[in-house]
PDB file of C-alpha atoms in Angstrom:
ATOM      1  CA  UNK A 633     -36.169 -76.743 -72.787  1.00 44.00           C
ATOM      2  CA  UNK A 634     -36.645 -75.404 -76.259  1.00 53.00           C
ATOM      3  CA  UNK A 635     -37.331 -77.647 -79.115  1.00 84.00           C
ATOM      4  CA  UNK A 636     -35.438 -75.588 -81.479  1.00 91.00           C
ATOM      5  CA  UNK A 637     -32.603 -73.291 -80.586  1.00 92.00           C
ATOM      6  CA  UNK A 638     -30.619 -70.578 -82.359  1.00 93.00           C
ATOM      7  CA  UNK A 639     -28.108 -67.560 -81.276  1.00 90.00           C
ATOM      8  CA  UNK A 640     -29.950 -64.506 -81.311  1.00 91.00           C
ATOM      9  CA  UNK A 641     -27.748 -62.198 -83.105  1.00 96.00           C
ATOM     10  CA  UNK A 642     -25.230 -62.168 -86.131  1.00 97.00           C
ATOM     11  CA  UNK A 643     -23.385 -59.463 -87.549  1.00 97.00           C
ATOM     12  CA  UNK A 644     -21.538 -59.616 -90.875  1.00 97.00           C
ATOM     13  CA  UNK A 645     -19.673 -57.445 -93.531  1.00 97.00           C
ATOM     14  CA  UNK A 646     -21.228 -56.884 -96.726  1.00 97.00           C
ATOM     15  CA  UNK A 647     -19.702 -59.476 -99.526  1.00 97.00           C
ATOM     16  CA  UNK A 648     -18.880 -62.054 -96.559  1.00 97.00           C
ATOM     17  CA  UNK A 649     -20.434 -65.254 -95.983  1.00 97.00           C
ATOM     18  CA  UNK A 650     -23.100 -65.629 -93.201  1.00 97.00           C
ATOM     19  CA  UNK A 651     -23.529 -68.882 -91.154  1.00 97.00           C
ATOM     20  CA  UNK A 652     -26.927 -69.311 -89.017  1.00 98.00           C
ATOM     21  CA  UNK A 653     -26.819 -72.138 -86.579  1.00 97.00           C
ATOM     22  CA  UNK A 654     -29.660 -74.129 -85.302  1.00 96.00           C
ATOM     23  CA  UNK A 655     -30.027 -77.243 -83.145  1.00 95.00           C
ATOM     24  CA  UNK A 656     -33.336 -79.263 -82.611  1.00 92.00           C
ATOM     25  CA  UNK A 657     -34.305 -82.297 -80.079  1.00 88.00           C
ATOM     26  CA  UNK A 658     -36.676 -84.079 -81.808  1.00 83.00           C
ATOM     27  CA  UNK A 659     -34.901 -86.906 -83.747  1.00 78.00           C
ATOM     28  CA  UNK A 660     -38.277 -87.642 -85.752  1.00 79.00           C
ATOM     29  CA  UNK A 661     -38.325 -84.211 -87.297  1.00 78.00           C
ATOM     30  CA  UNK A 662     -38.976 -84.861 -90.927  1.00 82.00           C
ATOM     31  CA  UNK A 663     -38.677 -81.420 -92.677  1.00 89.00           C
ATOM     32  CA  UNK A 664     -36.475 -78.589 -91.558  1.00 92.00           C
ATOM     33  CA  UNK A 665     -37.082 -74.976 -92.935  1.00 93.00           C
ATOM     34  CA  UNK A 666     -35.630 -71.442 -92.854  1.00 96.00           C
ATOM     35  CA  UNK A 667     -38.003 -68.581 -92.937  1.00 96.00           C
ATOM     36  CA  UNK A 668     -36.614 -65.337 -93.131  1.00 96.00           C
ATOM     37  CA  UNK A 669     -38.725 -62.003 -91.626  1.00 94.00           C
ATOM     38  CA  UNK A 670     -38.146 -58.337 -92.674  1.00 93.00           C
ATOM     39  CA  UNK A 671     -39.289 -55.781 -90.520  1.00 89.00           C
ATOM     40  CA  UNK A 672     -42.957 -55.352 -90.311  1.00 84.00           C
ATOM     41  CA  UNK A 673     -43.401 -58.297 -92.416  1.00 87.00           C
ATOM     42  CA  UNK A 674     -44.526 -61.821 -92.224  1.00 89.00           C
ATOM     43  CA  UNK A 675     -42.480 -65.029 -92.408  1.00 92.00           C
ATOM     44  CA  UNK A 676     -41.153 -65.832 -96.007  1.00 93.00           C
ATOM     45  CA  UNK A 677     -39.972 -69.377 -96.672  1.00 92.00           C
ATOM     46  CA  UNK A 678     -36.336 -69.461 -97.888  1.00 95.00           C
ATOM     47  CA  UNK A 679     -35.556 -73.068 -98.289  1.00 94.00           C
ATOM     48  CA  UNK A 680     -36.183 -76.457 -96.532  1.00 92.00           C
ATOM     49  CA  UNK A 681     -34.665 -79.666 -96.493  1.00 93.00           C
ATOM     50  CA  UNK A 682     -35.837 -83.247 -95.885  1.00 90.00           C
ATOM     51  CA  UNK A 683     -34.329 -85.373 -93.229  1.00 87.00           C
ATOM     52  CA  UNK A 684     -32.754 -88.020 -95.245  1.00 88.00           C
ATOM     53  CA  UNK A 685     -30.437 -85.114 -97.146  1.00 90.00           C
ATOM     54  CA  UNK A 686     -27.399 -83.710 -95.680  1.00 93.00           C
ATOM     55  CA  UNK A 687     -27.188 -80.655 -97.878  1.00 95.00           C
ATOM     56  CA  UNK A 688     -29.318 -78.428-100.294  1.00 95.00           C
ATOM     57  CA  UNK A 689     -27.904 -75.685-102.224  1.00 95.00           C
ATOM     58  CA  UNK A 690     -29.900 -73.035-103.921  1.00 93.00           C
ATOM     59  CA  UNK A 691     -28.267 -70.016-105.446  1.00 95.00           C
ATOM     60  CA  UNK A 692     -26.665 -68.406-102.652  1.00 96.00           C
ATOM     61  CA  UNK A 693     -28.228 -70.382-100.055  1.00 97.00           C
ATOM     62  CA  UNK A 694     -26.602 -73.647 -98.756  1.00 97.00           C
ATOM     63  CA  UNK A 695     -28.259 -75.772 -95.825  1.00 97.00           C
ATOM     64  CA  UNK A 696     -26.142 -78.308 -94.037  1.00 97.00           C
ATOM     65  CA  UNK A 697     -27.896 -80.746 -91.817  1.00 95.00           C
ATOM     66  CA  UNK A 698     -26.199 -83.124 -89.330  1.00 94.00           C
ATOM     67  CA  UNK A 699     -28.825 -85.387 -88.389  1.00 91.00           C
ATOM     68  CA  UNK A 700     -26.504 -87.264 -85.845  1.00 91.00           C
ATOM     69  CA  UNK A 701     -25.951 -83.895 -83.915  1.00 92.00           C
ATOM     70  CA  UNK A 702     -29.455 -82.579 -84.621  1.00 92.00           C
ATOM     71  CA  UNK A 703     -27.825 -79.607 -86.149  1.00 95.00           C
ATOM     72  CA  UNK A 704     -28.886 -77.320 -89.263  1.00 95.00           C
ATOM     73  CA  UNK A 705     -27.454 -74.240 -90.565  1.00 97.00           C
ATOM     74  CA  UNK A 706     -27.933 -71.852 -93.528  1.00 98.00           C
ATOM     75  CA  UNK A 707     -24.915 -70.222 -95.178  1.00 98.00           C
ATOM     76  CA  UNK A 708     -25.518 -67.112 -97.450  1.00 98.00           C
ATOM     77  CA  UNK A 709     -23.005 -66.448 -99.882  1.00 98.00           C
ATOM     78  CA  UNK A 710     -21.751 -62.839-100.507  1.00 97.00           C
ATOM     79  CA  UNK A 711     -24.293 -61.499 -98.144  1.00 98.00           C
ATOM     80  CA  UNK A 712     -25.979 -58.290 -99.122  1.00 97.00           C
ATOM     81  CA  UNK A 713     -27.721 -55.472 -96.743  1.00 95.00           C
ATOM     82  CA  UNK A 714     -30.848 -56.617 -98.151  1.00 94.00           C
ATOM     83  CA  UNK A 715     -30.339 -59.864 -96.364  1.00 97.00           C
ATOM     84  CA  UNK A 716     -30.361 -57.949 -93.045  1.00 97.00           C
ATOM     85  CA  UNK A 717     -33.578 -59.598 -91.273  1.00 97.00           C
ATOM     86  CA  UNK A 718     -34.589 -62.345 -88.745  1.00 96.00           C
ATOM     87  CA  UNK A 719     -34.009 -65.605 -89.793  1.00 97.00           C
ATOM     88  CA  UNK A 720     -35.911 -68.498 -88.112  1.00 96.00           C
ATOM     89  CA  UNK A 721     -35.448 -72.281 -88.294  1.00 95.00           C
ATOM     90  CA  UNK A 722     -38.436 -74.518 -87.826  1.00 93.00           C
ATOM     91  CA  UNK A 723     -38.624 -78.450 -87.739  1.00 91.00           C
ATOM     92  CA  UNK A 724     -41.898 -80.343 -88.423  1.00 86.00           C
ATOM     93  CA  UNK A 725     -43.044 -84.036 -87.937  1.00 71.00           C
ATOM     94  CA  UNK A 726     -44.803 -86.346 -90.062  1.00 60.00           C
ATOM     95  CA  UNK A 727     -48.305 -86.046 -88.423  1.00 59.00           C
ATOM     96  CA  UNK A 728     -51.312 -88.305 -88.408  1.00 55.00           C
ATOM     97  CA  UNK A 729     -53.469 -85.282 -88.581  1.00 65.00           C
ATOM     98  CA  UNK A 730     -54.335 -83.029 -91.470  1.00 68.00           C
ATOM     99  CA  UNK A 731     -51.586 -80.571 -91.190  1.00 73.00           C
ATOM    100  CA  UNK A 732     -47.754 -80.544 -90.655  1.00 78.00           C
ATOM    101  CA  UNK A 733     -47.118 -78.571 -87.553  1.00 83.00           C
ATOM    102  CA  UNK A 734     -44.182 -76.138 -87.272  1.00 88.00           C
ATOM    103  CA  UNK A 735     -42.254 -75.515 -84.396  1.00 89.00           C
ATOM    104  CA  UNK A 736     -40.215 -72.309 -84.590  1.00 92.00           C
ATOM    105  CA  UNK A 737     -36.650 -71.454 -83.094  1.00 93.00           C
ATOM    106  CA  UNK A 738     -36.484 -67.969 -81.441  1.00 91.00           C
ATOM    107  CA  UNK A 739     -35.097 -66.379 -84.554  1.00 94.00           C
ATOM    108  CA  UNK A 740     -31.511 -64.966 -85.325  1.00 96.00           C
ATOM    109  CA  UNK A 741     -31.420 -61.149 -86.256  1.00 96.00           C
ATOM    110  CA  UNK A 742     -28.864 -60.940 -88.836  1.00 97.00           C
ATOM    111  CA  UNK A 743     -27.192 -57.432 -89.475  1.00 97.00           C
ATOM    112  CA  UNK A 744     -25.202 -56.827 -92.619  1.00 97.00           C
ATOM    113  CA  UNK A 745     -22.926 -53.963 -92.183  1.00 95.00           C
ATOM    114  CA  UNK A 746     -21.632 -51.876 -95.243  1.00 90.00           C
TER     115      UNK A 746
ATOM    116  CA  UNK B1104     -52.562 -63.928-106.030  1.00 65.00           C
ATOM    117  CA  UNK B1105     -52.615 -61.127-103.167  1.00 80.00           C
ATOM    118  CA  UNK B1106     -51.385 -63.434-100.861  1.00 93.00           C
ATOM    119  CA  UNK B1107     -52.775 -63.885 -97.156  1.00 96.00           C
ATOM    120  CA  UNK B1108     -54.329 -60.903 -96.101  1.00 96.00           C
ATOM    121  CA  UNK B1109     -54.812 -59.752 -92.754  1.00 97.00           C
ATOM    122  CA  UNK B1110     -56.433 -56.719 -90.823  1.00 97.00           C
ATOM    123  CA  UNK B1111     -56.273 -54.670 -89.049  1.00 97.00           C
ATOM    124  CA  UNK B1112     -52.431 -54.348 -89.431  1.00 96.00           C
ATOM    125  CA  UNK B1113     -52.220 -52.386 -85.940  1.00 97.00           C
ATOM    126  CA  UNK B1114     -54.710 -52.335 -83.185  1.00 97.00           C
ATOM    127  CA  UNK B1115     -54.449 -50.424 -80.099  1.00 98.00           C
ATOM    128  CA  UNK B1116     -57.210 -50.952 -77.258  1.00 97.00           C
ATOM    129  CA  UNK B1117     -57.788 -50.819 -73.734  1.00 97.00           C
ATOM    130  CA  UNK B1118     -57.736 -53.684 -71.233  1.00 97.00           C
ATOM    131  CA  UNK B1119     -60.946 -55.330 -71.085  1.00 97.00           C
ATOM    132  CA  UNK B1120     -62.078 -54.499 -74.711  1.00 98.00           C
ATOM    133  CA  UNK B1121     -62.953 -57.177 -77.445  1.00 97.00           C
ATOM    134  CA  UNK B1122     -60.533 -57.582 -79.988  1.00 98.00           C
ATOM    135  CA  UNK B1123     -61.177 -59.088 -83.473  1.00 98.00           C
ATOM    136  CA  UNK B1124     -58.585 -60.219 -86.096  1.00 98.00           C
ATOM    137  CA  UNK B1125     -59.417 -61.101 -89.334  1.00 98.00           C
ATOM    138  CA  UNK B1126     -57.630 -63.118 -92.135  1.00 98.00           C
ATOM    139  CA  UNK B1127     -58.200 -64.397 -95.537  1.00 98.00           C
ATOM    140  CA  UNK B1128     -56.189 -67.079 -96.895  1.00 97.00           C
ATOM    141  CA  UNK B1129     -54.884 -67.542-100.270  1.00 96.00           C
ATOM    142  CA  UNK B1130     -57.601 -68.828-102.702  1.00 96.00           C
ATOM    143  CA  UNK B1131     -57.590 -72.691-102.726  1.00 94.00           C
ATOM    144  CA  UNK B1132     -55.759 -73.163 -99.683  1.00 95.00           C
ATOM    145  CA  UNK B1133     -57.478 -75.398 -97.555  1.00 93.00           C
ATOM    146  CA  UNK B1134     -55.438 -75.038 -94.212  1.00 94.00           C
ATOM    147  CA  UNK B1135     -55.146 -72.207 -91.992  1.00 96.00           C
ATOM    148  CA  UNK B1136     -52.950 -71.458 -89.059  1.00 95.00           C
ATOM    149  CA  UNK B1137     -53.138 -68.720 -86.511  1.00 97.00           C
ATOM    150  CA  UNK B1138     -49.633 -67.759 -84.719  1.00 96.00           C
ATOM    151  CA  UNK B1139     -48.714 -65.601 -82.102  1.00 96.00           C
ATOM    152  CA  UNK B1140     -45.112 -63.771 -82.020  1.00 93.00           C
ATOM    153  CA  UNK B1141     -43.694 -62.115 -78.897  1.00 92.00           C
ATOM    154  CA  UNK B1142     -40.328 -61.543 -77.538  1.00 86.00           C
ATOM    155  CA  UNK B1143     -40.727 -63.380 -74.604  1.00 86.00           C
ATOM    156  CA  UNK B1144     -42.105 -66.842 -76.227  1.00 87.00           C
ATOM    157  CA  UNK B1145     -41.121 -66.211 -79.844  1.00 88.00           C
ATOM    158  CA  UNK B1146     -43.635 -67.810 -82.569  1.00 91.00           C
ATOM    159  CA  UNK B1147     -46.342 -69.964 -81.211  1.00 92.00           C
ATOM    160  CA  UNK B1148     -49.153 -71.917 -83.018  1.00 93.00           C
ATOM    161  CA  UNK B1149     -52.330 -70.947 -81.477  1.00 95.00           C
ATOM    162  CA  UNK B1150     -54.844 -72.961 -83.721  1.00 95.00           C
ATOM    163  CA  UNK B1151     -55.141 -74.489 -87.174  1.00 93.00           C
ATOM    164  CA  UNK B1152     -58.012 -75.311 -89.601  1.00 94.00           C
ATOM    165  CA  UNK B1153     -58.595 -77.880 -92.087  1.00 93.00           C
ATOM    166  CA  UNK B1154     -61.466 -77.424 -94.664  1.00 93.00           C
ATOM    167  CA  UNK B1155     -62.811 -74.915 -92.124  1.00 95.00           C
ATOM    168  CA  UNK B1156     -62.743 -77.288 -89.495  1.00 94.00           C
ATOM    169  CA  UNK B1157     -60.691 -76.532 -86.156  1.00 93.00           C
ATOM    170  CA  UNK B1158     -58.307 -79.364 -85.896  1.00 90.00           C
ATOM    171  CA  UNK B1159     -56.077 -78.480 -82.873  1.00 88.00           C
ATOM    172  CA  UNK B1160     -56.410 -75.728 -80.481  1.00 90.00           C
ATOM    173  CA  UNK B1161     -54.001 -76.761 -78.168  1.00 89.00           C
ATOM    174  CA  UNK B1162     -52.043 -73.632 -78.254  1.00 90.00           C
ATOM    175  CA  UNK B1163     -54.839 -71.010 -77.502  1.00 94.00           C
ATOM    176  CA  UNK B1164     -53.863 -69.702 -74.366  1.00 88.00           C
ATOM    177  CA  UNK B1165     -57.046 -69.557 -72.596  1.00 87.00           C
ATOM    178  CA  UNK B1166     -60.828 -69.525 -72.809  1.00 92.00           C
ATOM    179  CA  UNK B1167     -60.602 -65.676 -73.551  1.00 96.00           C
ATOM    180  CA  UNK B1168     -59.278 -66.520 -77.103  1.00 97.00           C
ATOM    181  CA  UNK B1169     -61.648 -68.291 -79.775  1.00 97.00           C
ATOM    182  CA  UNK B1170     -61.097 -68.679 -83.371  1.00 97.00           C
ATOM    183  CA  UNK B1171     -63.825 -69.018 -86.210  1.00 97.00           C
ATOM    184  CA  UNK B1172     -63.595 -69.964 -90.035  1.00 97.00           C
ATOM    185  CA  UNK B1173     -67.239 -69.907 -91.276  1.00 97.00           C
ATOM    186  CA  UNK B1174     -66.122 -70.210 -94.837  1.00 96.00           C
ATOM    187  CA  UNK B1175     -62.980 -70.996 -97.042  1.00 95.00           C
ATOM    188  CA  UNK B1176     -61.864 -67.252 -97.380  1.00 96.00           C
ATOM    189  CA  UNK B1177     -62.426 -65.972 -94.075  1.00 97.00           C
ATOM    190  CA  UNK B1178     -61.173 -66.723 -90.415  1.00 98.00           C
ATOM    191  CA  UNK B1179     -61.347 -64.633 -87.254  1.00 98.00           C
ATOM    192  CA  UNK B1180     -59.432 -64.685 -84.263  1.00 98.00           C
ATOM    193  CA  UNK B1181     -61.271 -63.112 -81.188  1.00 98.00           C
ATOM    194  CA  UNK B1182     -59.936 -62.144 -77.606  1.00 97.00           C
ATOM    195  CA  UNK B1183     -62.560 -61.062 -75.093  1.00 97.00           C
ATOM    196  CA  UNK B1184     -61.679 -59.624 -72.778  1.00 97.00           C
ATOM    197  CA  UNK B1185     -58.224 -58.372 -73.926  1.00 97.00           C
ATOM    198  CA  UNK B1186     -55.385 -58.295 -71.444  1.00 97.00           C
ATOM    199  CA  UNK B1187     -52.176 -56.150 -71.630  1.00 97.00           C
ATOM    200  CA  UNK B1188     -50.254 -59.691 -71.903  1.00 96.00           C
ATOM    201  CA  UNK B1189     -51.989 -60.346 -75.089  1.00 97.00           C
ATOM    202  CA  UNK B1190     -49.863 -57.627 -76.565  1.00 97.00           C
ATOM    203  CA  UNK B1191     -48.256 -59.434 -79.649  1.00 97.00           C
ATOM    204  CA  UNK B1192     -47.970 -59.734 -83.287  1.00 96.00           C
ATOM    205  CA  UNK B1193     -50.694 -62.207 -84.634  1.00 97.00           C
ATOM    206  CA  UNK B1194     -49.858 -64.054 -87.796  1.00 96.00           C
ATOM    207  CA  UNK B1195     -52.317 -65.921 -90.203  1.00 97.00           C
ATOM    208  CA  UNK B1196     -50.859 -68.541 -92.430  1.00 95.00           C
ATOM    209  CA  UNK B1197     -52.391 -70.790 -95.246  1.00 95.00           C
ATOM    210  CA  UNK B1198     -51.196 -73.522 -97.103  1.00 93.00           C
ATOM    211  CA  UNK B1199     -52.492 -75.709 -99.993  1.00 92.00           C
ATOM    212  CA  UNK B1200     -53.062 -79.202 -98.381  1.00 86.00           C
ATOM    213  CA  UNK B1201     -51.669 -78.516 -94.622  1.00 78.00           C
ATOM    214  CA  UNK B1202     -48.467 -80.293 -95.586  1.00 81.00           C
ATOM    215  CA  UNK B1203     -47.349 -78.007 -98.093  1.00 82.00           C
ATOM    216  CA  UNK B1204     -45.671 -74.423 -97.631  1.00 86.00           C
ATOM    217  CA  UNK B1205     -47.064 -72.235 -95.126  1.00 91.00           C
ATOM    218  CA  UNK B1206     -47.594 -68.838 -96.678  1.00 92.00           C
ATOM    219  CA  UNK B1207     -47.634 -66.066 -93.964  1.00 93.00           C
ATOM    220  CA  UNK B1208     -49.630 -62.995 -93.806  1.00 94.00           C
ATOM    221  CA  UNK B1209     -48.130 -59.348 -92.611  1.00 93.00           C
ATOM    222  CA  UNK B1210     -49.541 -59.796 -89.238  1.00 95.00           C
ATOM    223  CA  UNK B1211     -51.734 -57.894 -87.000  1.00 97.00           C
ATOM    224  CA  UNK B1212     -49.743 -56.053 -84.500  1.00 96.00           C
ATOM    225  CA  UNK B1213     -51.788 -55.868 -81.252  1.00 98.00           C
ATOM    226  CA  UNK B1214     -51.210 -53.398 -78.312  1.00 98.00           C
ATOM    227  CA  UNK B1215     -53.480 -53.936 -75.073  1.00 98.00           C
ATOM    228  CA  UNK B1216     -53.225 -50.890 -72.611  1.00 97.00           C
TER     229      UNK B1216
END
């Protein structure tokens, strides 16, 4: 099975909160990330959380990590039409090599309805 | 900084032709990553370089794929010969040390007919 799983679609009304969920399988993951991809563009890092944390807040974004259940979520408060995009969850592990390798989920297409 | 630059943005080619994708990482970044994105398989790491040296190419699908990084400011991903199943968006990303945030380029959309 996939290392990182996400639901494919989410629709919300403008002004509501969005919650995008992600599960991962590797308990040795050290960092977990949320990336945003707008149409025709590359991935942009939104936020990340270290595995020894359970919450991180950055303006409208709140990341919650349940390490026991290997569950990560991204909450976007006051969702705007500009938040419509694909959101990717990714995990990484400490590597004895020379780079941190990321494993991405399939992405969740967020559609914000006016 | 201009960010990671990829060219071309779109490539349409016929099966059997050689395709070369290009990437210019952010100046000062010493790690470079090539990814492929498809509907079926999502985003996959193909290969990454550190200080211009290929470190892990286990994600390269077959011998038809090759990547080079002749200097710190340029990398290529070559497919020869190309096949329709290679159609995908190919992303290049760079990071300062390999353990820092990866900055993605806009991608090259490859269509092989």
